[in-house]
Amino acid sequence: MMGARGLLTVAAAALVSLGLMTTPVKAAGPAVEIPSQNWSFAGIFGTFDRGELQRGFQVYKEVCAGCHSLDYIAFRNLADLGFNELEIKAIAAEYEVQDGPNDEGEMFARPGLPADRFPAPFANDNAARASNGGALPPDLSLMVDARPNGANYLYALMTGYGDAPSGVTVAEGMSYNAYFPGHQIAMPAPIAADGVEYADGTAATVDQQARDVTAFLAWAAEPNLEERKRTGVMAVLFLLVMTGLLYASKRKIWADVH
Amino acid sequence: MSGPNFSNPVVRWIDHRLPVFTFMHHEMHEYPTPKNLNYWWNFGSLAGIVLVIMLLTGIILAMHYTPHVDFAFQSVERIMRDVNHGWLIRYIHANGASFFFIVVYIHIFRGLYYGSYKAPRELLWMLGVVILLLMMATAFMGYVLPWGQMSFWGATVITNLFSAIPGVGEWIVTLLWGGFSVDNPTLNRFFSLHYLLPFVIVGVVVLHIVALHRFGSNNPLGIDVRGKQDSIPFHPYYTVKDAFGLGVFLTIFAAVVFFMPNAMGHPDNYIPANPLVTPAHIVPEWYFLPFYAILRAVPDKLLGVLAMFAAIGVLFILPWLDRSPVRSATFRPLFKIFFWIFAANCVLLTYLGGKPAEGTYVILSRLATVYYFFHFLILLPGLSIFETPKPLPRSISQPVLGSGTAGASKENS
Amino acid sequence: MAETHEGATRRDFIHVASATMGAVGAACVAWPLIDQMNPAADTLALATTEFDVSGVEEGMAVTIVWRGKPVFVRHRTAKEIEEAGAVDIADLPDPQADGDRAPKPEMLVLVGVCTHLGCVPLGQKATDPRGEWGGWFCPCHGSHYDTSGRIRKGPAPTNLPVPPYEYISDTVIRIG
């Protein structure tokens, strides 16, 4: 009979396939292994560390925002980081957003409101390219989801700059990076030691800044992560109990057939 | 065969004019179901329930989605971030598509193993293949809607296939696109059809169930139900067993939706579509990978397309390829071995579909493709003629009663 | 459902328990499917509007937008305030004292949507007709509102609504 042996074979085949499928498809060239970091938001019970998110936000604001937009985050979303309403209003007011047209028919700039999203550093892609030697700094809202093994990859990328190994020539205007596909990246090393002065006094090493900004971007890609995992624990526990009860019901009803 | 007597006067009033309650009573209480069905028979009802889940979540998503190239991607992000529980509904819908295919593929393999496609259930089987085709069309169009990189490029690659048709190919592709490349007209019509097709699937599922009820379910022994001693009423036996199976399914589904919702997706689809930048590897969703492997295995464009469609076409004619009068693999030892080899070959094709078309992968894809068609077109007909099956039990009840002689009860119970 | 049997109690309990848990589960699933139709977070973020009334001079009126609807802000003259107070409340179709409609009597804030069938009444601009009581006039079906925005004549059943608002400073109001 097919029974348990067949079921196990199918399950094993499915798991093998899933494992193979979720292996990231690599670009041409030898595969670079990305080291795994410990992230507070990983795992079934993962949560964000508010201090880490706030430091990461500071790094984004002071280091990244000059070139990279964060289109899908609104100032009001920063409440997740622990800011209160007044702080958010103040942060929003530091930015200028486009509004209009006014009664004269012209577009104008006004201070940001909590409901506004982060304004982009460049008016459009062409302007961004013109300011960056032809390269387009991508939006960062979803970057952690848009790369295989996103959080670990971003951290590795931030800390992966260095001198090219002997025999490798780096093209003009590019930088060598151990983890970027092709190893030549248009973005120069963005993070410098002590480039940021953390409000909470943490030492701003390159490693620290990279870790913090990666955590911030993980939050930006999925602000609902904590709710998702919390709800998931309750849902799976509920379903396990209910399935157990249904199994007992099934056995009772089938008792006279077996 | 008198109808049931309902005590409730309202129920009686309705039933006299529109016999829904008599119908339900017949289907649930009177309809004889073989008593020996195993858990592989749960997957039909699971597929039906996943269809309902997809319809519900899909209709809700359509309340918030904008089918325009400039707004599609951000409307999906709005669903994920701003719509109440939008993230949950989106993840259920996206992963639900994968689970729909998992359930249906298992359901199909159950049919292959136990010979459920054989007479008199040929039409039931063919309706099922129609459902599979409709599911594939629906899933393909649905994946385009978020307008990510994989959405756009997957649509470009697959619609371009039709240009292989001699003569009218280019004209057909332009007709499909509504323009000179995949663009807004394409997205809009895919949204319309993606909304429509699931209801067509519902219609074909109804026909599928009507065809099923004509002769009743097959069973693991593959022999017909001979009398009341071989069957039990669908309710409460199979309702509770299906409910339990549903519980197991939902537990696994919830684990994926809540803890690994992007595992079966592709990171490139979190990048907005860019017609000027092609991703390093264009990969369809996993459930299309075996067919993608077959498509790429054939070096000629048109023949590759034909081979891909033939891979499903061959399922249609299966009842006439496998003519062995014995249904169940339980009693066909050679067939059983080749079934598992075929299943392993399908897993291999799935794996190869996700790999770049280079080197060893190409050779393996070609071998696996040839074997796929060899199984259906040469092996199965051959086995029908040359295999010696094991002796069949006299009836479904007989193994339960234990005696090897004609001990099957003759009483009407 | 479950047939009566010796030892029925214990057997029934498990079925009742399973079914109940199933029903609870179904309700837990149904709620998000309904709640998703409620206003989303970005819609709610636009649910409050702040406005600095110091820009509205006496005798002038300004129309701002709150939750997609027009809101009339009129800086009333002393005469208008007096007229609004000098009326017997009992005579009004929708009795309400002027004092209850404006915390600061000189600044009147109303939702500019006629309570009959939803048109936007005229009266904000100096050239607009203001109806027989000098407030607002709705041209769709002829409702007349007074200087307190109360319905006086015409098919509208209730006064122009006062939106929930408060002064968060001397000159800035927050609506909603």
Coordinates of N, CA and C in Angstrom, one line a residue, chain B residues 56-57 60 63-64 78 81-85 88-89 235-236, chain C residues 1 3 31-33 35-44:
Chain B
L56 N -11.9 34.5 -1.9 CA -12.1 35.5 -0.9 C -11.0 36.5 -0.8
T57 N -9.7 36.0 -0.6 CA -8.6 36.9 -0.5 C -8.4 37.7 -1.8
I60 N -10.9 40.6 -2.1 CA -10.6 41.6 -1.1 C -9.4 42.4 -1.6
M63 N -10.1 45.1 -4.0 CA -10.7 46.3 -3.5 C -9.6 47.4 -3.3
H64 N -8.3 47.0 -3.3 CA -7.3 47.9 -2.9 C -6.2 48.0 -4.0
R78 N 0.9 49.5 -0.6 CA -0.1 50.1 0.3 C -0.9 49.1 1.0
R81 N 1.3 47.8 3.8 CA 1.6 48.6 4.9 C 0.5 49.4 5.6
D82 N -0.5 49.8 4.8 CA -1.6 50.7 5.3 C -2.9 50.0 5.5
V83 N -3.3 49.1 4.6 CA -4.6 48.5 4.7 C -4.7 47.6 5.9
N84 N -5.8 47.7 6.7 CA -5.9 46.9 7.9 C -5.7 45.4 7.6
H85 N -4.7 44.7 8.1 CA -4.5 43.3 7.9 C -4.1 43.0 6.4
L88 N -1.5 40.4 5.8 CA -2.0 39.0 6.0 C -2.8 38.5 4.8
I89 N -3.7 39.3 4.3 CA -4.5 38.9 3.1 C -3.6 38.7 1.9
H235 N -21.3 11.6 5.2 CA -21.4 12.3 6.4 C -21.8 11.3 7.5
P236 N -21.3 11.2 8.6 CA -20.2 12.0 9.2 C -18.8 11.5 9.0
Chain C
M1 N -26.7 15.2 14.3 CA -25.3 14.9 13.9 C -24.8 13.6 14.6
E3 N -25.1 10.4 16.6 CA -26.2 9.6 17.0 C -26.2 9.3 18.4
W31 N -13.0 38.3 11.0 CA -12.8 39.7 11.4 C -11.8 40.5 10.5
P32 N -10.6 40.0 10.3 CA -9.7 40.8 9.4 C -10.3 41.0 8.0
L33 N -11.0 40.0 7.5 CA -11.5 40.1 6.1 C -12.6 41.2 6.1
D35 N -12.6 43.8 8.5 CA -11.9 45.0 9.0 C -11.1 45.7 7.9
Q36 N -10.7 44.9 6.9 CA -9.8 45.5 5.9 C -10.5 46.6 5.1
M37 N -11.9 46.6 5.2 CA -12.6 47.6 4.5 C -12.7 48.9 5.3
N38 N -12.3 48.9 6.6 CA -12.3 50.1 7.3 C -11.2 51.0 6.8
P39 N -11.2 52.3 7.1 CA -10.2 53.2 6.6 C -8.8 52.7 6.9
A40 N -7.9 52.7 5.9 CA -6.5 52.2 6.0 C -5.7 53.3 6.8
A41 N -4.5 52.9 7.1 CA -3.6 53.8 8.0 C -3.4 55.1 7.2
D42 N -3.1 55.1 5.9 CA -2.8 56.3 5.3 C -4.1 57.2 5.2
T43 N -5.3 56.6 5.1 CA -6.5 57.4 5.1 C -6.7 58.1 6.5
L44 N -6.5 57.3 7.5 CA -6.6 57.8 8.9 C -5.7 58.9 9.2

